[in-house]
Structure formats: structure tokens, C-alpha cells
Short mmCIF file of C-alpha atoms in Angstrom, two decimals:
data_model
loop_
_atom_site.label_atom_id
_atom_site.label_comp_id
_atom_site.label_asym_id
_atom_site.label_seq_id
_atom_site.Cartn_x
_atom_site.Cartn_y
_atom_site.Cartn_z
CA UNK A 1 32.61 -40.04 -94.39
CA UNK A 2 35.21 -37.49 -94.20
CA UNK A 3 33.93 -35.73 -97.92
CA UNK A 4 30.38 -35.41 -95.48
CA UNK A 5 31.56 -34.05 -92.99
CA UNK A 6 33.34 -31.31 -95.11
CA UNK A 7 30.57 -30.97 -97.14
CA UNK A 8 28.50 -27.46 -96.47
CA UNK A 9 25.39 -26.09 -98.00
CA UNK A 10 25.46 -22.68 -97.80
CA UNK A 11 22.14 -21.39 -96.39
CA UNK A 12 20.80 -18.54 -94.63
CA UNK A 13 19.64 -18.85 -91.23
CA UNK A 14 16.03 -19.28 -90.81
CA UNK A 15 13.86 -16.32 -88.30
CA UNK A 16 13.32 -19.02 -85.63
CA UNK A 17 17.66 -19.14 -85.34
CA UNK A 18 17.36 -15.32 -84.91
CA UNK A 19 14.66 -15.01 -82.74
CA UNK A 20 16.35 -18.11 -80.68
CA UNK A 21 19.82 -16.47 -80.67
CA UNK A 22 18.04 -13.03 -79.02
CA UNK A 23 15.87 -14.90 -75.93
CA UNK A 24 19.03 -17.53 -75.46
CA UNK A 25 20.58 -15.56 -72.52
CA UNK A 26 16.98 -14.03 -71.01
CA UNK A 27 17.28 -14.87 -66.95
CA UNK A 28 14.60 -17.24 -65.78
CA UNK A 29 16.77 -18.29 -62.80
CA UNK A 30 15.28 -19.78 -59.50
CA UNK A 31 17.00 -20.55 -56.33
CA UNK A 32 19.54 -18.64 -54.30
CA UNK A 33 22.66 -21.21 -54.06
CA UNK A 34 26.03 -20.96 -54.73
CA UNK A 35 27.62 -21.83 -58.47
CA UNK A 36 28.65 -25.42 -59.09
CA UNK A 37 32.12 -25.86 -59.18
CA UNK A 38 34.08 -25.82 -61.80
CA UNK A 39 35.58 -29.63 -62.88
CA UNK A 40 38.76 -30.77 -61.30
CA UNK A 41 40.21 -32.58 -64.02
CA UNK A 42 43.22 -34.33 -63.39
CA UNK A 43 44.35 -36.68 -66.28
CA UNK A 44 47.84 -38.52 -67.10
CA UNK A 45 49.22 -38.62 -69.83
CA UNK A 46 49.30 -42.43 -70.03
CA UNK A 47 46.39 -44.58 -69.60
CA UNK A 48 44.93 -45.06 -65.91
CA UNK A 49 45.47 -47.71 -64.39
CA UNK A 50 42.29 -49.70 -61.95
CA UNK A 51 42.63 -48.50 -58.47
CA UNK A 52 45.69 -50.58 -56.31
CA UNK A 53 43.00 -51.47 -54.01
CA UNK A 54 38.79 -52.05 -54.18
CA UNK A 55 36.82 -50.88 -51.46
CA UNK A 56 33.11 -51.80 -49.63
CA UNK A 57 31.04 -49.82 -52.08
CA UNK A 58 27.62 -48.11 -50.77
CA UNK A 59 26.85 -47.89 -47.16
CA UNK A 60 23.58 -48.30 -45.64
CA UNK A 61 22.42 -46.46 -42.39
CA UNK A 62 18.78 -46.88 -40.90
CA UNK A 63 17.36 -44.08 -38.70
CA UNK A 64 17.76 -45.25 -35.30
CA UNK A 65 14.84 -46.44 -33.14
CA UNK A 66 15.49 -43.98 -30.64
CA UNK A 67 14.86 -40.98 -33.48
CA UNK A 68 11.17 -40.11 -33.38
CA UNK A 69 9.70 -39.79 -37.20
CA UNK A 70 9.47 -36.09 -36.57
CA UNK A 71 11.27 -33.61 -38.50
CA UNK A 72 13.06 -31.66 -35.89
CA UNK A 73 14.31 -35.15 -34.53
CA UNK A 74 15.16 -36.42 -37.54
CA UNK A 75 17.07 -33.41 -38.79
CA UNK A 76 18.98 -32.82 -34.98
CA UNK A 77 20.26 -36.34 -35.48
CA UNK A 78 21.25 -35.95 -39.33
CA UNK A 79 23.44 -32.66 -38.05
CA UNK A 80 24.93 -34.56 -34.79
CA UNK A 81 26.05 -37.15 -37.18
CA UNK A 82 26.90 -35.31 -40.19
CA UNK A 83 30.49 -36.23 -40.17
CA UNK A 84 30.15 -39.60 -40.08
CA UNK A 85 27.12 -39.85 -42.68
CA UNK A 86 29.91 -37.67 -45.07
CA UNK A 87 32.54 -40.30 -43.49
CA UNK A 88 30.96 -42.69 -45.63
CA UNK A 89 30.46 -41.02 -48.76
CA UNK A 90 34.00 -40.77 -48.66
CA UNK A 91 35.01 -44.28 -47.56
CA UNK A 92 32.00 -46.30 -49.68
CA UNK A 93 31.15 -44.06 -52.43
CA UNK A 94 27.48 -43.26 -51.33
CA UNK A 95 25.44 -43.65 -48.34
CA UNK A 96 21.80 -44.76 -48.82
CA UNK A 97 19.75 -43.23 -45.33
CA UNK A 98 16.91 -45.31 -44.71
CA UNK A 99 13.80 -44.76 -42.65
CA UNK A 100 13.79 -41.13 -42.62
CA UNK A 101 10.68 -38.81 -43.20
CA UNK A 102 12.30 -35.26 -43.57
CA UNK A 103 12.85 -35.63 -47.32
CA UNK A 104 9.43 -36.95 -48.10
CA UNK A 105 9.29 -33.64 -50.35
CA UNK A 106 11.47 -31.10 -51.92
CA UNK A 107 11.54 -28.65 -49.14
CA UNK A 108 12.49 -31.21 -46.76
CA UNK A 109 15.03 -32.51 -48.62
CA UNK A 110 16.25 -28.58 -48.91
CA UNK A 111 16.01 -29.08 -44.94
CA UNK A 112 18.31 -32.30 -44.70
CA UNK A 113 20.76 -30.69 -47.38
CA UNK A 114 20.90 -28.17 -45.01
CA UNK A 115 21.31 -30.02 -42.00
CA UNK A 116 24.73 -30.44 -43.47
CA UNK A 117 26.06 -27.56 -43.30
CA UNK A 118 29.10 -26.04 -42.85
CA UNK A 119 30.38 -29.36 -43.82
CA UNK A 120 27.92 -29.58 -47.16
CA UNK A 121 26.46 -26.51 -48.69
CA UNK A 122 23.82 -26.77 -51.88
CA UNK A 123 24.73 -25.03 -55.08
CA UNK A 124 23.82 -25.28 -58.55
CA UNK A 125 23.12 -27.55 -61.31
CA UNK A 126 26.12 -28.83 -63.34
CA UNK A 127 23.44 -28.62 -66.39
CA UNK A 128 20.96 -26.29 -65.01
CA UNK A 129 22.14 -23.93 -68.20
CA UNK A 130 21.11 -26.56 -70.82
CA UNK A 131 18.52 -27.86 -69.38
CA UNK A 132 18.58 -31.67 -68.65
CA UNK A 133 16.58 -30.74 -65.20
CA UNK A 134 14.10 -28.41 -64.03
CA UNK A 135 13.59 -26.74 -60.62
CA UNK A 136 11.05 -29.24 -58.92
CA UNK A 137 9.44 -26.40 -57.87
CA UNK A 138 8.59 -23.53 -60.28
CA UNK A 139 9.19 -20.34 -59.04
CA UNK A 140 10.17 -21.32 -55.36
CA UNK A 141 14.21 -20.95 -53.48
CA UNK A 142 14.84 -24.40 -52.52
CA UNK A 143 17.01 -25.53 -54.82
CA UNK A 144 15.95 -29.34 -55.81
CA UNK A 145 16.10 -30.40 -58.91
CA UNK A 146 13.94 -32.57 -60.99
CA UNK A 147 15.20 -36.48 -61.73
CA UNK A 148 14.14 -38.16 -64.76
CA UNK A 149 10.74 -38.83 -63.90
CA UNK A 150 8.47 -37.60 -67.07
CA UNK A 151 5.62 -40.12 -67.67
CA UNK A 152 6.81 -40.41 -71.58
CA UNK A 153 10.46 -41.50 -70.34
CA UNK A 154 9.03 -44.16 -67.82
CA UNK A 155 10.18 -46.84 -70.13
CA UNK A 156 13.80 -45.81 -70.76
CA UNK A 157 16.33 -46.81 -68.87
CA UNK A 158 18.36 -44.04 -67.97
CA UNK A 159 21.85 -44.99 -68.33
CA UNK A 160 24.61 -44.59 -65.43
CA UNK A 161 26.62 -41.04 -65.70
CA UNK A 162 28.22 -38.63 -63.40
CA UNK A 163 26.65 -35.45 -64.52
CA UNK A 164 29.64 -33.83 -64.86
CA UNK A 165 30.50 -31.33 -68.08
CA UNK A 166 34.36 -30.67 -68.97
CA UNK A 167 33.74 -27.35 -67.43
CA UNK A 168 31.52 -28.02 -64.01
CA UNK A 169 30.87 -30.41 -61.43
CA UNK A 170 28.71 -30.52 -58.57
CA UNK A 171 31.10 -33.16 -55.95
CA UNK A 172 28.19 -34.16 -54.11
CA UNK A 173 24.66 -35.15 -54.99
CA UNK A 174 21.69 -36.02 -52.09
CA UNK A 175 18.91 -37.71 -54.44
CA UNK A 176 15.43 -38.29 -52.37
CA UNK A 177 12.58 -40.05 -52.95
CA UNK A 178 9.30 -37.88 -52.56
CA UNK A 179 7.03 -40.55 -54.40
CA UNK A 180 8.13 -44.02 -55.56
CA UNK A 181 6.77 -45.93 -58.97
CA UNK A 182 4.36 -48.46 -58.38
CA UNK A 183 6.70 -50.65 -59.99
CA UNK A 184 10.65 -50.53 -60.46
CA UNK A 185 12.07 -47.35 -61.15
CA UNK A 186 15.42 -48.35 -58.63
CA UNK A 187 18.01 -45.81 -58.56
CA UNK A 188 20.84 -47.36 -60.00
CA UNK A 189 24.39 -46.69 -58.74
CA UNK A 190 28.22 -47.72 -59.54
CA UNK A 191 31.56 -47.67 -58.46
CA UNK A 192 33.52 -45.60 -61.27
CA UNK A 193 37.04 -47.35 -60.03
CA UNK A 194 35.70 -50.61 -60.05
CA UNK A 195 34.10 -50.05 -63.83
CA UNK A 196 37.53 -48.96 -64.91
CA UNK A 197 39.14 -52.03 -63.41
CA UNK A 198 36.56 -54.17 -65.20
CA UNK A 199 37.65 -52.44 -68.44
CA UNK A 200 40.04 -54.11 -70.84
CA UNK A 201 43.59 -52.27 -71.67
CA UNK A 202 43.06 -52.03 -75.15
CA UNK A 203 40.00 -50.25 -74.18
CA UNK A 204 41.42 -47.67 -71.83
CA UNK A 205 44.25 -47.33 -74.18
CA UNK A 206 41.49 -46.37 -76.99
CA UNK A 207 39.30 -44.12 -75.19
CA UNK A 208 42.16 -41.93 -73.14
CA UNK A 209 43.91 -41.37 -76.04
CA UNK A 210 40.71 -40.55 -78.45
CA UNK A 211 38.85 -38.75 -75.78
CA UNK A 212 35.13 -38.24 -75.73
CA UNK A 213 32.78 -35.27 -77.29
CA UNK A 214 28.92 -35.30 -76.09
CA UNK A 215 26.24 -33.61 -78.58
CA UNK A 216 23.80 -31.60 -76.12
CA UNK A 217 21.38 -31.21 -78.63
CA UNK A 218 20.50 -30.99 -82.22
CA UNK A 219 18.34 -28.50 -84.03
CA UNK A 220 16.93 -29.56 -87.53
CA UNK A 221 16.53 -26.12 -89.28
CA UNK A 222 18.48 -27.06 -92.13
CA UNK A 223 15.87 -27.65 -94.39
CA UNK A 224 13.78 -24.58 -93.24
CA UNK A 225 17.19 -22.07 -94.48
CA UNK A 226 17.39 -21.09 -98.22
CA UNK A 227 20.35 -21.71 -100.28
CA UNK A 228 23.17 -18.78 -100.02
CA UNK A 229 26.56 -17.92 -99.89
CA UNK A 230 28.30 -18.06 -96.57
CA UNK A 231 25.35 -17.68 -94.59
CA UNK A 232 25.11 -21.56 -93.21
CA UNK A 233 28.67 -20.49 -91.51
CA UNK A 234 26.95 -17.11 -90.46
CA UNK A 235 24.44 -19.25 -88.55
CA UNK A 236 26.13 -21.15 -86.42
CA UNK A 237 28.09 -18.27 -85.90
CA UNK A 238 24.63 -16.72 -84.01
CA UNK A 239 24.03 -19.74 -82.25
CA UNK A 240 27.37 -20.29 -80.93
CA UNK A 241 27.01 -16.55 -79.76
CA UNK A 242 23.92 -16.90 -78.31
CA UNK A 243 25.59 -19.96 -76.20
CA UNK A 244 28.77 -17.74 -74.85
CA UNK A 245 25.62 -15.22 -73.43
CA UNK A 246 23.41 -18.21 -72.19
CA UNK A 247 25.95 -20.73 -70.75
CA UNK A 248 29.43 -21.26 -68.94
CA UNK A 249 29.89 -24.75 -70.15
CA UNK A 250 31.82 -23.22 -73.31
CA UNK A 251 29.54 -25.35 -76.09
CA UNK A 252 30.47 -25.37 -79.47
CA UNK A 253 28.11 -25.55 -82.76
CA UNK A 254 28.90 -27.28 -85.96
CA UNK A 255 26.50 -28.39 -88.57
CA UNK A 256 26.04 -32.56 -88.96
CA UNK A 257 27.94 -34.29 -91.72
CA UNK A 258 25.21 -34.69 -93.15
CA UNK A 259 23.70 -30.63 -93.23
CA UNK A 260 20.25 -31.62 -91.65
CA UNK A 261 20.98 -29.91 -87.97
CA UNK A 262 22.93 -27.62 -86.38
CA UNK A 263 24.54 -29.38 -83.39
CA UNK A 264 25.68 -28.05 -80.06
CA UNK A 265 28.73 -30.34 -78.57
CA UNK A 266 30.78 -30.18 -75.36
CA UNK A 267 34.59 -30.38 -75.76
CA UNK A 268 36.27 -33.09 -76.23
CA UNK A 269 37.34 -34.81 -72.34
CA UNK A 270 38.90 -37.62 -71.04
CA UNK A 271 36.87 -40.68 -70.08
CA UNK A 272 38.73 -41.15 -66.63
CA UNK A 273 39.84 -38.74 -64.02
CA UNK A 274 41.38 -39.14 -60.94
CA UNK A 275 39.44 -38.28 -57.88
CA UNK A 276 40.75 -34.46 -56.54
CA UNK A 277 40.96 -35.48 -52.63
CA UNK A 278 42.90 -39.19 -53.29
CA UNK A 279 43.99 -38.87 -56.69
CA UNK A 280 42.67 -42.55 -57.55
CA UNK A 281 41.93 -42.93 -60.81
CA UNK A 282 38.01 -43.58 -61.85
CA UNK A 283 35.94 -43.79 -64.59
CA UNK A 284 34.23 -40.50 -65.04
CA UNK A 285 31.76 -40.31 -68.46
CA UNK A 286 28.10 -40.06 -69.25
CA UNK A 287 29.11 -42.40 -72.39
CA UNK A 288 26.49 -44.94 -71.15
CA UNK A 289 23.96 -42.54 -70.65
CA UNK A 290 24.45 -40.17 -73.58
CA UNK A 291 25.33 -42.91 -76.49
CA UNK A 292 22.73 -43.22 -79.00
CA UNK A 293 23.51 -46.81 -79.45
CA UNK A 294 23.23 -47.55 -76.12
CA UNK A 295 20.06 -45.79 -75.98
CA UNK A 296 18.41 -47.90 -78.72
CA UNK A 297 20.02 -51.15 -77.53
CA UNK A 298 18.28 -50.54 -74.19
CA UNK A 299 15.18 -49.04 -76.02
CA UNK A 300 11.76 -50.80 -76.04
CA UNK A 301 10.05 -51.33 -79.40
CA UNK A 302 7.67 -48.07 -78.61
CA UNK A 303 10.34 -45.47 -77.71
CA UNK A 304 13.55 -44.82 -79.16
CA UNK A 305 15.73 -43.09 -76.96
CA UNK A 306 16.04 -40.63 -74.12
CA UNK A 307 17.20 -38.11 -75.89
CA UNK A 308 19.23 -36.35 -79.27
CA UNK A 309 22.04 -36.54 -76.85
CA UNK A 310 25.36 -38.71 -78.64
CA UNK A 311 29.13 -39.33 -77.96
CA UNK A 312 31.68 -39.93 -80.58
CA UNK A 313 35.09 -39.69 -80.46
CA UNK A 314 36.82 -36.53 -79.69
CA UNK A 315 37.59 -35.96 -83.38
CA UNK A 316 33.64 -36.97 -84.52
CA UNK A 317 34.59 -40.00 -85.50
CA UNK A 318 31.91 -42.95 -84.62
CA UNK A 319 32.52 -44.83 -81.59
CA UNK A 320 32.64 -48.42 -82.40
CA UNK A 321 29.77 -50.53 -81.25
CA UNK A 322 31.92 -53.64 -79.69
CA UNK A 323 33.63 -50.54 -77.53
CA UNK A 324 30.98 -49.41 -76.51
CA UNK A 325 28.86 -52.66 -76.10
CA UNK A 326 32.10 -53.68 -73.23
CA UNK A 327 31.24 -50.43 -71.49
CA UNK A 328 27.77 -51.04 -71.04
CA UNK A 329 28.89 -54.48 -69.54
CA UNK A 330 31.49 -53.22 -67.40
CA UNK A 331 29.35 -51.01 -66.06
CA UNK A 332 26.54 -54.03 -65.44
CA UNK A 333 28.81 -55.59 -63.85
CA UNK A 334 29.02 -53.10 -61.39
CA UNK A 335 25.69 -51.71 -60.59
CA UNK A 336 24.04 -52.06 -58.14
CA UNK A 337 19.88 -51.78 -57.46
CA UNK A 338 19.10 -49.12 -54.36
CA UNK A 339 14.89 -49.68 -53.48
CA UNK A 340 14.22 -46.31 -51.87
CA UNK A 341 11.11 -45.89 -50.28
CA UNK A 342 9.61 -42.03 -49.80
CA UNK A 343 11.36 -40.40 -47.75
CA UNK A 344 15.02 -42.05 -47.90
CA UNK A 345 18.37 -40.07 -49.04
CA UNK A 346 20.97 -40.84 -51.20
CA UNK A 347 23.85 -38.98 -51.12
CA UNK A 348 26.74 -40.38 -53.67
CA UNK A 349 30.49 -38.88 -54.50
CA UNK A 350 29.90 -37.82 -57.80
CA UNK A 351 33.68 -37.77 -58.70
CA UNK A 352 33.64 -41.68 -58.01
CA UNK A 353 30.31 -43.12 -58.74
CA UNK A 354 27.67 -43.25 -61.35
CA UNK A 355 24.31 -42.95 -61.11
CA UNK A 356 21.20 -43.85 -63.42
CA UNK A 357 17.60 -45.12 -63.21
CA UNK A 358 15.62 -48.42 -64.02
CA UNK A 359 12.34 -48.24 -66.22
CA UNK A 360 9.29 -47.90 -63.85
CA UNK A 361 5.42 -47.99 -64.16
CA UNK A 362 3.11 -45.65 -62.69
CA UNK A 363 4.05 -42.40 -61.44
CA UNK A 364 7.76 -41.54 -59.72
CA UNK A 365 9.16 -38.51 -58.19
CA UNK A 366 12.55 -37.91 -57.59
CA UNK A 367 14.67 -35.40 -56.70
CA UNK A 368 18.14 -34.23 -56.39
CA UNK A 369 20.37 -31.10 -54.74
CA UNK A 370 23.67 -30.68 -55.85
CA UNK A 371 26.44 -30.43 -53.06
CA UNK A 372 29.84 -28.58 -52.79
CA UNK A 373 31.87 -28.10 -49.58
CA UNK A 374 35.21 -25.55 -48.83
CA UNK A 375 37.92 -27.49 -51.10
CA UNK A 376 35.47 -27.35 -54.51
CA UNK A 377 33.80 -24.11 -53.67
CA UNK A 378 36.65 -21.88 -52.50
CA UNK A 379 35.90 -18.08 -53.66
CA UNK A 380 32.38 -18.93 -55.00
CA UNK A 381 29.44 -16.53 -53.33
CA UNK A 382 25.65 -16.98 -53.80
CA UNK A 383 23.92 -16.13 -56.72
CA UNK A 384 20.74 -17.13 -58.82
CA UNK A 385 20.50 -20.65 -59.83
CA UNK A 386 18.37 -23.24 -62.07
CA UNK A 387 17.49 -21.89 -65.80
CA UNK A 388 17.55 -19.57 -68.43
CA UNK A 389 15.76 -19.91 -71.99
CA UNK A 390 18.21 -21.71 -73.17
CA UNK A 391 17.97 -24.09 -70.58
CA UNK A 392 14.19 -24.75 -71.23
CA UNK A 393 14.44 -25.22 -74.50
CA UNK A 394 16.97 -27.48 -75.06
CA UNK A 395 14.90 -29.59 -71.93
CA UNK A 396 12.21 -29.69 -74.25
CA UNK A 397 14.08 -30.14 -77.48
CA UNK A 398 16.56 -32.59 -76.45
CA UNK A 399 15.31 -34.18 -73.20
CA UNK A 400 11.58 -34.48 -73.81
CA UNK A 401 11.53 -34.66 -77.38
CA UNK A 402 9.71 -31.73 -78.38
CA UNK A 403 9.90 -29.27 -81.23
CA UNK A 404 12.12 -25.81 -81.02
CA UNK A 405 10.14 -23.49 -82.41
CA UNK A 406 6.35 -25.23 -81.59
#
């Protein structure tokens, strides 16, 4: 294994590379809202230990009777009560708000997000620069972001993940329901302390020492570039340069072991973190989400995956399937089904608790505005959000399973 990954074919790179490399940091950016944060990682050096006490995950608050379903109403009483709706984020994890109308589409839900504010503000994408979501709504300023709702990935079960790179984080996440499936398709949530509890030591001892790298995406040109000297290195040399233009998630590129595709991988970063405002220690990975195992153990016999996404260990070194088949169970263990009807809100601590989606049939809409408040934004001014080319492509490559260069 270790002669293929060292093994290089030395190739030039191909005219779709080159013309990919010059369009990768072209602006096609959206809505006016402030950056996402950058991650607060906070890690020990020894393995975390479960939280020293559990908590009453999720909280559920129904729109009063009183409240008349009329937007003004709705969205007086969501900013009188603001602090205690964010009260229980903070206490429970998330808060599912039931009964509401306001956020029956995007720009209502822009309207409840900012119903929030000064103690909630919207701001960008964690992944808006790579792609995994689109702007709901093409062209317009209101900032929501598309969930996983594509009619070919209506049978995949999107694993449970915090959408959170090495390099940014949104804190807080308000998913709405504009249109639900006419069948399944529950938004799937779960307590990241309570997963790591449910984890076994050797475990936690394996993955915080290891670490975790995630492959974005994968781009299979190596067959289309011609034998020669030095010039496979030369690629990925344009590619990664292309990336530093396009992207502040600082990506890497490395050809696969086996010289097929050029791959673009996150950092390697810890599997837990410990929550900035109490310092408990959580699990915090897309591992369940992003593992191409998981993917196909989950997969139905007529799709294979969500995406060309993959974890490994930090040094590229498989992640072994027993591991791996203990998260997916701890994190079972844990979730738990929310049945949102159109209209309803869920806003979740994104440091804390993972999210994800069950198979549906029919047609869904989701969507989703990233959060940030005055102790993860401090210094941070408004500026264009949502995508670039980059950011397209690899959504079409990597996410929906199209072809680069088509």
C-alpha cells in the first residue's frame, strides 16, 4: 500500500486542469451576510473524556394559541422571546418551533433569522466555497441555503455531521421546512456529547490520536494527461493554486495511490472538540456523513453513495471498518427523528449536535441559514456570500455526481 501511494506517473496536465485552474476563483457570490466564523478548536492533548453530566436533549416549543398565523404576529412574538428560544439551544442542544407559518419559504425564514437579531445574525456558508449547497434562491440576498433535497439523492440517507471544516464554522444553524416529502425525509439530529459517551476508550484513544482527513472531491483526469517528466507534480501544483484563489478552507491536492484522480483533502482534525462557551467535550466530525463505507453500507442496491466525499486517517491510512461500523452505532443510538411540517424551525448548536436526513419519496424542500452571534463573529463585517466556480463545480462533481468538464 505504501509502494502505491509513492508511486507517481509523471504526466502533463490535461487543458480542462488549465482552463479549471483560470475560472476557479471567478466571483459568482450571492447574498450580503457576514463571513462564517472561523473554527474554535479546542483539543487536549489526551483523549476526551464523555461529558460529567447528560442533559434533556432537543426542546420543543409550539406557537402559542394566542399568536395569530400571521407573519407580523408570528415574527413580534419570535423577537419578544428570542432569548429564551436561544435559552434553549444552549441548555438542550436545539429547539424544534412548531406551528409557525413565517418560514413556510426562504424569505421568511430570512425574516425569522432576522427576528433574532442582535442576539443572532446570518452569515455565510461553512462550505459555500466548495460547494456542498447552493443559494435556494439564484440570484436573490436572502441568504438560505439549499438542504439535501435533489430528487436523485432522495434515497440516500444523509449521514449525521456538523458541517464544520478545520478552518470555519457557522455556531448556529435555523433549518426550515418550506415543503415536506410525501413520505419520510425526517431531519435527523444528535447529541455530539452523548455520541462520545457512547463511544468505547479504545476508540477515542484511536481516533484523537490518528486524527481525521476528509477528501472534498476527486477529479479523474489522470488518464486524459500524457506521460512526462515532472509534469503530474506540476498539476497539482495548478490546482492547489487555483484553491488558495478560490477558497479559505486551506485544501490540499495530492494524486490517489493509485494515479487515477487528483484529490482535494481538508487537513487533518481532531474528531472531538470541546464546546468554546462550556468547554465540554463533544464529538465534532462529518465521519458518518463523509465515509465511503458508511455511504455504501447505508446505500440501496440502485445508488451508491452521496458523494466522492471519504475520510481516512490523518496520515491516509484506511479507517478500519469495525471503527467505523461502532460510530455509525453510537451515533444510532443517539438520534433522534424531528417530523417537521412546512413552516416549522429548527435551530440546533452546531458545536454540540449533529444533524442529517432520512431517505424520503416525493418531492422535499429544505432549507438552512447559518448563524453567528458577538463571541464567534467579533471583527467580521458584511461581505458577499454563497459561491464561486469552484463552488459549483465541485457541487456538481462531488455532490450530484456529475462530470467536470461536461
Amino acid at each position: 500500500q505504501n509502494d502505491a501511494k509513492q508511486k507517481m506517473v509523471q504526466r502533463p496536465p490535461s487543458l480542462g486542469l488549465l482552463l479549471l485552474v483560470l475560472v476557479l476563483a471567478l466571483p459568482h457570490a450571492e447574498a450580503l451576510l457576514l463571513p462564517c466564523p472561523p473554527t474554535r478548536w479546542s483539543v487536549d492533548p489526551i483523549p476526551p473524556r464523555p461529558p460529567t453530566k447528560s442533559r434533556e436533549f432537543l426542546r420543543t416549543i409550539d406557537r402559542p394559541d394566542y399568536v395569530p398565523l400571521l407573519p407580523d404576529d408570528e415574527l413580534r412574538w419570535i423577537s419578544e422571546n428570542a432569548r429564551d428560544v436561544l435559552r434553549g439551544v444552549d441548555d438542550h442542544g436545539a429547539v424544534h418551533l412548531r406551528g409557525f407559518t413565517v418560514a413556510s419559504e426562504p424569505s421568511g425564514l430570512r425574516q425569522f433569522a432576522d427576528s433574532l437579531d442582535p442576539l443572532l445574525r446570518p452569515c455565510d456558508d461553512p462550505l459555500s466555497s466548495i460547494g456542498v449547497r447552493s443559494l435556494l434562491n439564484k440570484g436573490g440576498d436572502d441568504g438560505v441555503f439549499e438542504a439535501v433535497d435533489d430528487p436523485s439523492l432522495s434515497k440516500t440517507f444523509i449521514g449525521l455531521h456538523n458541517d464544520a471544516t478545520y478552518a470555519l464554522a457557522a455556531p448556529y444553524a435555523a433549518f426550515a421546512c418550506f415543503r415536506k416529502a410525501d413520505d419520510g425525509g425526517e431531519f435527523l439530529v444528535a447529541d455530539g456529547r452523548a455520541v462520545l459517551r457512547d463511544l468505547d476508550d479504545s476508540v477515542v484513544e484511536t481516533l484523537h490520536r490518528r486524527m481525521l482527513r476528509v477528501r472534498v472531491a476527486s477529479f479523474p483526469i489522470g488518464s486524459s494527461i500524457p506521460e512526462g517528466v515532472g509534469l503530474r507534480g506540476a498539476a497539482a501544483s495548478l490546482l492547489h493554486f487555483g484553491l488558495v484563489l478560490a477558497t479559505p478552507l486551506g485544501l490540499d491536492v495530492e494524486w490517489s495511490a493509485e494515479g487515477d484522480s487528483l484529490q482535494v483533502l481538508e487537513r487533518p482534525k481532531s474528531a472531538f472538540n470541546r464546546h468554546p462557551v462550556t468547554n465540554e467535550p463533544t464529538f465534532f466530525s462529518g465521519v458518518h456523513s463523509q465515509s465511503s463505507y458508511l455511504q455504501q453500507k447505508r446505500a440501496s442496491d440502485s445508488f451508491e453513495g452521496v458523494a466522492m466525499t471519504d475520510v481516512s486517517y490523518g496520515d491516509m491510512e484506511c479507517i478500519e471498518q469495525e471503527v467505523l461500523d461502532h460510530i455509525d452505532e453510537a451515533i444510532a443510538k443517539n438520534t433522534r427523528r424531528i417530523f417537521m411540517e412546512q413552516g416549522d424551525v429548527v435551530i440546533l448548536d452546531t458545536y454540540s449536535v449533529l444533524h442529517g436526513r432520512d431517505t424520503f419519496e416525493g418531492s422535499r424542500q429544505h432549507g438552512v441559514m447559518w448563524l453567528t452571534n458577538d463571541f464567534y463573529d467579533a471583527g467580521l463585517t458584511l461581505e458577499r456570500g454563497g459561491a464561486n466556480v469552484l463552488s459549483s463545480l465541485v457541487n456538481r462533481l462531488a455532490v450530484k455526481g456529475g462530470n467536470a468538464f461536461s
